[in-house]
Amino acid sequence: MKVGIIGATGYGGLELIRFLHNHPEVKQMDLFTSSDEGVIFSSKFGHLLNIQDVPLQKIDYETLMNYDVVFTSTPSGVTSKLLPPLVGKGPKIIDLSGDYRLKNLQDYEKWYKKEPAPQEIVDKSVYGLTEWNEENIKEAPLIANPGCYPTAVLLSVLPLIKEGLIDPSFLVVDAKSGVSGAGNKPTKMTHFSETNENFSIYKINEHQHIPEIEQAIEIFTNVKATITFNTHLVPMTRGILATSYAPVADGVTTKDLIECYLETYKRHPFVRVITDANTIGTSRVKGSNYCDVFAKIDERTNRATIVSVIDNLVKGAAGQAIQNMNVQLGYPQTVGLDVVPLFI
Ligand SMILES: NC(=O)C1=CN([C@@H]2O[C@H](COP(=O)(O)OP(=O)(O)OC[C@H]3O[C@@H](n4cnc5c(N)ncnc54)[C@H](OP(=O)(O)O)[C@@H]3O)[C@@H](O)[C@H]2O)C=CC1
Ligand SMILES: CC(=O)N[C@@H](CCC(=O)OP(=O)(O)O)C(=O)O
């Protein structure tokens, strides 16, 4: 199989390279750039010396048509313009950006503050939350890979909402991310002296993942929810921990929540159900495609505390993208992704 990566020089792109390098079905991997044509990749990224000593290529439609799969890992607002001529024509496309996730174009305009992709192309895209959308992913010409926060939140709340165990109309999500979630372009927010020894909240009540999470809850559970969702920046490089709170239905116990998770994810190797709260944390999934989920009822308030962790660059981006490629092409989901978390 021949794969191309647009945005290879970004954090998501580098993670795609790390995993695809070990994917047994990938016979050729080419890297594309909008700014560094001809530059030898390993001269920019020394950790890839003797591994990716190849020149970066110019993005060109005729060339891209010859690939089996093209991954796009570019800032929002790029693929809405770049991809329409390619979709459904040659390669399967997996887009890591937010440009094709929201089905309602007005939502995209409102939350991303950018011009949306054409409606007919958005209509062809399939939301790539692998564990919940396998059947549609198999046939998709274009996969809208989920955002990092939505992946963590949805994998932990969807089973409980679907089974009516929690009430999503009062769902409150408190999420925290490492700084690599903001990409490789330095900003005031991600500057070392602003993030080091600082734990901050950002985009209060205005995060672009709010409509994505609400849309997915409706698609996968048939329930309309209006959520409170806030995000925090943690002075670490990788990882997301999301804590969600919701009232539980009458008579529901912690055992019911755990059993619901175990049943939902029994065929899904990348979602691990954690029963000991002391073993949940971002270092348990670092560098891997795992999402760990945990839930416990607070008997005093009759609310559930729901926790999930992922590596934002793996299950939250490149790993899930490759998991989706495996589903599209009929390979087992774990091919190329079967790595042990880094932990320390
Ligand atoms: N970081 C994360 O944890 C996650 C990120 N995402 C999303 O994935 C996408 C990529 O994220 P990330 O890797 O962090 O971003 P980065 O900013 O690290 O990298 C993006 C890359 O896109 C390329 N690029 C920039 N402008 C253009 C353009 N006009 N045309 C083509 N390529 C362009 C650049 O490479 P070059 O200059 O070589 O072209 C750049 O290296 C984003 O949309 C992000 O929101 C999703 C989930 C998690
Ligand atoms: C830490 C940090 O800044 N994280 C980013 C996640 C970006 C992302 O994945 O957003 P889209 O793919 O939807 O563009 C943020 O909160 O915006």
XYZ file of C-alpha atoms and ligand atoms in Angstrom:
409
model
C 0.000 0.000 0.000
C 1.155 3.512 -0.862
C 0.356 6.327 1.595
C 0.900 10.084 1.468
C 0.987 12.506 4.393
C 0.168 16.195 3.959
C 1.303 18.161 7.011
C 4.039 15.609 7.768
C 6.142 18.229 9.535
C 3.485 18.890 12.198
C 3.013 16.978 15.440
C 0.167 14.849 14.074
C 2.209 14.172 10.925
C 5.251 13.062 12.916
C 3.110 10.599 14.849
C 1.633 9.253 11.602
C 5.194 8.618 10.393
C 6.169 6.907 13.675
C 3.312 4.393 13.455
C 3.115 3.944 9.671
C 6.856 3.156 9.621
C 6.005 -0.070 11.477
C 2.795 -0.852 9.575
C 3.417 -4.104 7.683
C 1.056 -3.212 4.822
C 2.633 0.186 4.087
C 5.173 -0.345 1.309
C 5.677 3.315 0.406
C 5.172 6.481 2.491
C 5.632 9.916 0.912
C 5.663 13.213 2.761
C 4.161 16.462 1.435
C 4.688 20.069 2.434
C 3.332 23.520 1.715
C 6.543 25.268 2.751
C 9.678 23.091 2.546
C 9.675 21.373 -0.851
C 12.863 19.396 -1.546
C 14.159 19.526 2.025
C 15.355 16.144 3.329
C 12.960 15.203 6.105
C 15.611 13.858 8.509
C 17.582 17.099 8.181
C 14.608 18.848 9.837
C 13.857 16.049 12.292
C 17.111 14.450 13.440
C 15.338 11.616 15.283
C 14.411 10.250 11.840
C 18.012 10.046 10.558
C 18.446 6.837 8.498
C 14.668 6.343 8.786
C 13.165 9.138 6.669
C 16.009 10.514 4.538
C 13.546 11.501 1.823
C 12.777 14.887 0.271
C 9.524 16.630 1.142
C 7.294 16.839 -1.923
C 5.106 19.596 -3.265
C 1.343 19.082 -2.832
C 0.105 18.197 -6.303
C -3.266 16.683 -7.247
C -1.993 14.515 -10.084
C 0.590 12.898 -7.804
C -1.863 12.466 -4.917
C -4.315 10.567 -7.161
C -1.836 7.643 -7.219
C -1.985 6.912 -3.510
C -4.159 4.343 -1.747
C -4.524 6.556 1.318
C -3.782 10.239 1.891
C -3.653 11.614 5.427
C -4.097 15.357 5.897
C -2.832 16.767 9.188
C -3.064 20.507 8.616
C -4.479 23.473 10.536
C -8.231 24.059 10.274
C -9.249 25.982 7.172
C -6.748 24.189 4.881
C -8.461 20.955 3.811
C -11.840 22.658 3.322
C -10.201 24.101 0.197
C -7.568 21.476 -0.575
C -9.619 18.278 -0.562
C -12.792 18.802 -2.651
C -11.124 17.892 -6.003
C -9.725 14.648 -4.515
C -12.661 13.232 -2.541
C -14.097 10.059 -4.083
C -11.684 10.272 -7.047
C -8.594 8.256 -6.119
C -7.203 7.781 -2.644
C -9.114 7.183 0.565
C -8.672 10.363 2.580
C -8.315 10.691 6.336
C -8.422 14.280 7.575
C -7.146 14.988 11.079
C -8.398 18.578 11.114
C -11.827 19.830 12.136
C -12.866 20.857 8.612
C -15.233 17.954 7.866
C -16.502 16.978 11.321
C -19.458 19.333 11.697
C -22.355 18.480 9.398
C -23.982 21.877 9.841
C -21.841 24.443 8.012
C -23.170 27.298 10.141
C -21.800 25.516 13.202
C -18.360 25.344 11.544
C -18.468 29.051 10.687
C -19.590 29.963 14.179
C -17.113 27.846 16.192
C -14.054 27.817 13.877
C -14.644 31.336 12.543
C -13.574 30.175 9.071
C -15.208 29.522 5.753
C -16.612 25.965 5.697
C -15.961 23.212 3.147
C -18.608 22.673 0.419
C -21.755 21.004 1.805
C -21.694 18.178 -0.762
C -18.198 17.139 0.358
C -19.051 17.460 4.062
C -22.047 15.198 3.366
C -19.684 12.506 2.050
C -17.487 12.538 5.140
C -17.823 9.968 7.905
C -16.988 10.768 11.530
C -14.080 8.534 12.481
C -14.752 7.648 16.104
C -13.684 4.100 15.309
C -15.358 2.154 18.101
C -18.732 3.754 17.332
C -18.801 4.047 13.559
C -17.011 1.014 12.083
C -19.648 0.120 9.495
C -19.737 3.612 7.949
C -15.950 3.994 8.131
C -15.501 0.871 5.949
C -17.187 2.576 2.990
C -16.037 6.164 3.552
C -14.164 8.097 0.826
C -13.331 10.779 3.413
C -12.948 10.294 7.141
C -13.255 13.245 9.478
C -10.970 12.081 12.267
C -12.369 13.251 15.620
C -10.841 16.012 17.717
C -8.633 14.998 20.616
C -10.951 16.175 23.410
C -14.099 14.720 21.760
C -12.380 11.321 21.467
C -11.638 11.221 25.195
C -15.045 12.550 26.251
C -17.227 10.560 23.837
C -15.637 7.164 24.480
C -16.411 7.593 28.183
C -19.905 9.125 28.083
C -21.553 7.550 25.001
C -22.106 4.055 26.472
C -23.680 5.491 29.639
C -25.944 7.890 27.729
C -26.977 5.214 25.223
C -28.027 2.847 27.998
C -29.903 5.624 29.847
C -27.651 5.321 32.906
C -26.817 9.040 33.087
C -28.778 12.182 32.220
C -26.849 14.081 29.505
C -28.927 17.250 29.875
C -26.792 18.091 32.921
C -23.470 16.868 31.522
C -20.509 18.965 32.673
C -17.053 18.188 31.233
C -13.810 19.443 32.662
C -10.924 18.557 30.327
C -7.173 19.112 30.543
C -4.559 18.806 27.820
C -0.809 18.805 27.377
C 0.690 21.549 25.231
C 1.317 19.428 22.093
C -2.459 19.626 21.561
C -1.869 23.137 20.263
C 0.449 21.996 17.447
C 4.023 22.976 16.572
C 3.548 26.677 15.931
C 4.715 28.605 19.010
C 2.187 31.069 20.425
C 1.990 33.216 23.524
C -0.155 30.535 25.155
C 2.328 27.736 24.451
C 5.529 29.679 25.175
C 7.592 27.834 27.833
C 7.643 30.761 30.249
C 3.844 31.114 30.016
C 3.015 27.409 30.441
C 5.729 26.172 32.785
C 4.460 26.042 36.396
C 1.123 27.348 35.148
C -2.233 25.540 34.978
C -4.705 27.653 33.015
C -8.192 27.567 31.573
C -8.780 28.711 27.974
C -11.602 29.266 25.435
C -14.109 29.363 28.343
C -17.525 28.162 27.086
C -16.317 28.771 23.505
C -14.321 25.697 22.582
C -14.849 24.447 19.006
C -15.249 20.878 20.292
C -18.572 21.685 22.032
C -20.691 21.293 18.851
C -18.652 18.236 17.808
C -19.386 16.442 21.096
C -23.085 17.417 21.033
C -23.416 16.302 17.396
C -21.833 12.911 18.147
C -24.030 12.330 21.219
C -27.068 12.881 19.020
C -25.804 10.687 16.146
C -24.723 7.742 18.296
C -27.364 7.783 21.063
C -30.304 9.704 19.557
C -30.267 12.031 22.544
C -29.970 15.808 22.228
C -27.629 17.239 24.866
C -26.469 20.754 25.650
C -23.203 20.357 27.494
C -20.939 22.516 29.596
C -17.380 21.847 28.387
C -14.190 23.588 29.423
C -10.536 23.056 28.625
C -7.339 23.583 30.575
C -3.684 23.652 29.608
C -1.362 21.529 31.752
C 2.412 22.068 31.726
C 3.218 18.695 30.179
C 3.769 17.681 26.558
C 1.257 14.906 25.872
C -2.009 13.648 27.249
C -5.631 14.510 27.897
C -7.607 13.753 31.041
C -11.322 14.511 30.856
C -13.550 14.411 33.930
C -17.292 14.499 33.266
C -20.131 14.775 35.739
C -23.792 13.844 35.210
C -26.776 12.792 37.349
C -27.468 9.066 37.342
C -30.859 7.476 36.745
C -32.724 6.039 39.754
C -31.301 2.818 41.127
C -28.159 2.840 38.959
C -24.979 1.627 40.695
C -21.271 1.970 39.951
C -21.314 -1.734 39.013
C -23.931 -0.955 36.321
C -21.660 1.730 34.818
C -18.651 -0.589 34.737
C -20.674 -3.456 33.267
C -21.991 -1.110 30.580
C -18.419 -0.183 29.612
C -17.273 -3.813 29.606
C -20.174 -4.861 27.394
C -19.788 -1.903 24.981
C -16.065 -2.323 24.507
C -15.666 -6.111 24.717
C -14.608 -6.304 21.046
C -12.542 -3.113 21.116
C -8.934 -3.603 22.182
C -8.033 0.084 22.479
C -10.602 1.030 25.125
C -9.619 -0.285 28.544
C -12.065 -0.260 31.433
C -10.333 0.806 34.634
C -11.807 -0.171 37.991
C -9.130 1.191 40.312
C -9.073 5.003 40.280
C -5.454 4.947 41.417
C -4.389 3.510 38.094
C -5.896 6.141 35.803
C -3.608 8.859 34.465
C -2.128 10.167 31.247
C 1.191 8.347 31.715
C -0.719 5.034 31.508
C -1.575 5.688 27.860
C 1.342 7.883 26.753
C 2.610 7.112 23.248
C -0.133 4.512 22.737
C -3.543 4.272 21.083
C -5.324 3.308 24.313
C -8.194 5.203 25.870
C -8.729 4.296 29.533
C -12.212 4.888 30.954
C -13.439 4.906 34.556
C -16.744 5.770 36.227
C -17.939 5.916 39.816
C -21.136 7.171 41.431
C -20.953 9.735 44.211
C -23.669 8.317 46.494
C -24.019 11.658 48.309
C -24.972 13.662 45.191
C -26.249 10.820 43.003
C -23.977 12.052 40.222
C -21.466 9.975 38.278
C -17.844 11.015 38.038
C -16.568 9.802 34.668
C -12.879 9.883 33.780
C -11.007 9.130 30.582
C -7.429 9.516 29.412
C -5.792 9.401 25.990
C -2.594 10.517 24.344
C -3.863 13.490 22.308
C -1.403 12.794 19.477
C -2.198 9.067 19.240
C -5.793 8.015 20.045
C -6.609 11.749 19.798
C -5.076 12.101 16.305
C -2.613 9.897 14.351
C -3.328 6.571 16.073
C -7.071 6.784 15.585
C -6.466 7.891 11.963
C -4.458 4.695 11.329
C -7.065 2.638 13.216
C -9.624 4.091 10.779
C -7.407 3.259 7.805
C -7.196 -0.341 9.057
C -10.998 -0.530 9.230
C -11.372 1.055 5.755
C -8.967 -1.426 4.208
C -10.150 -4.500 6.105
C -7.100 -5.021 8.349
C -7.408 -5.802 12.061
C -7.681 -2.504 13.972
C -4.451 -3.065 15.879
C -2.116 -3.469 12.876
C 0.788 -1.035 13.248
C -0.615 0.290 16.531
C 0.191 -2.508 18.930
C 2.639 -0.615 21.163
C 3.048 -0.562 24.928
C 2.510 2.874 26.574
C 5.688 4.716 27.574
C 4.599 5.138 31.254
C 7.898 6.604 32.471
N -2.040 18.273 18.132
C -3.047 17.504 18.520
O -3.045 16.926 19.619
C -4.239 17.314 17.633
C -4.411 18.014 16.469
N -5.535 17.840 15.708
C -5.734 18.573 14.485
O -4.875 18.002 13.488
C -4.371 19.019 12.630
C -2.846 18.991 12.688
O -2.439 19.264 14.021
P -0.920 19.415 14.440
O -0.105 18.369 13.787
O -0.906 19.535 15.903
O -0.572 20.819 13.768
P 0.847 21.462 13.506
O 0.635 22.919 13.566
O 1.857 20.826 14.392
O 1.205 21.030 11.994
C 0.417 21.343 10.916
C 1.234 21.173 9.629
O 0.391 21.568 8.559
C 1.169 22.076 7.483
N 0.493 23.228 6.894
C 0.316 24.465 7.446
N -0.349 25.263 6.603
C -0.604 24.524 5.490
C -1.264 24.793 4.252
N -1.783 25.984 3.998
N -1.347 23.782 3.359
C -0.828 22.572 3.597
N -0.181 22.261 4.746
C -0.085 23.227 5.675
C 2.507 22.502 8.071
O 3.523 21.780 7.404
P 4.259 22.391 6.116
O 4.682 23.779 6.490
O 5.411 21.466 5.928
O 3.276 22.354 5.003
C 2.457 22.082 9.528
O 3.623 21.411 9.973
C -4.974 20.334 13.127
O -6.119 20.626 12.386
C -5.326 20.032 14.578
O -6.366 20.829 15.042
C -6.470 16.914 16.022
C -6.340 16.167 17.142
C -5.233 16.333 18.064
C -4.025 22.358 23.930
C -4.768 22.885 22.741
O -4.665 24.042 22.392
N -5.540 22.014 22.096
C -6.292 22.388 20.947
C -6.853 21.152 20.305
C -6.990 21.439 18.840
C -7.748 20.507 18.053
O -7.542 19.321 18.059
O -8.693 21.117 17.409
P -9.350 20.869 15.971
O -8.815 19.603 15.448
O -10.779 20.838 16.268
O -8.964 22.040 15.147
C -7.452 23.349 21.284
O -7.917 23.337 22.413
O -7.926 24.055 20.374
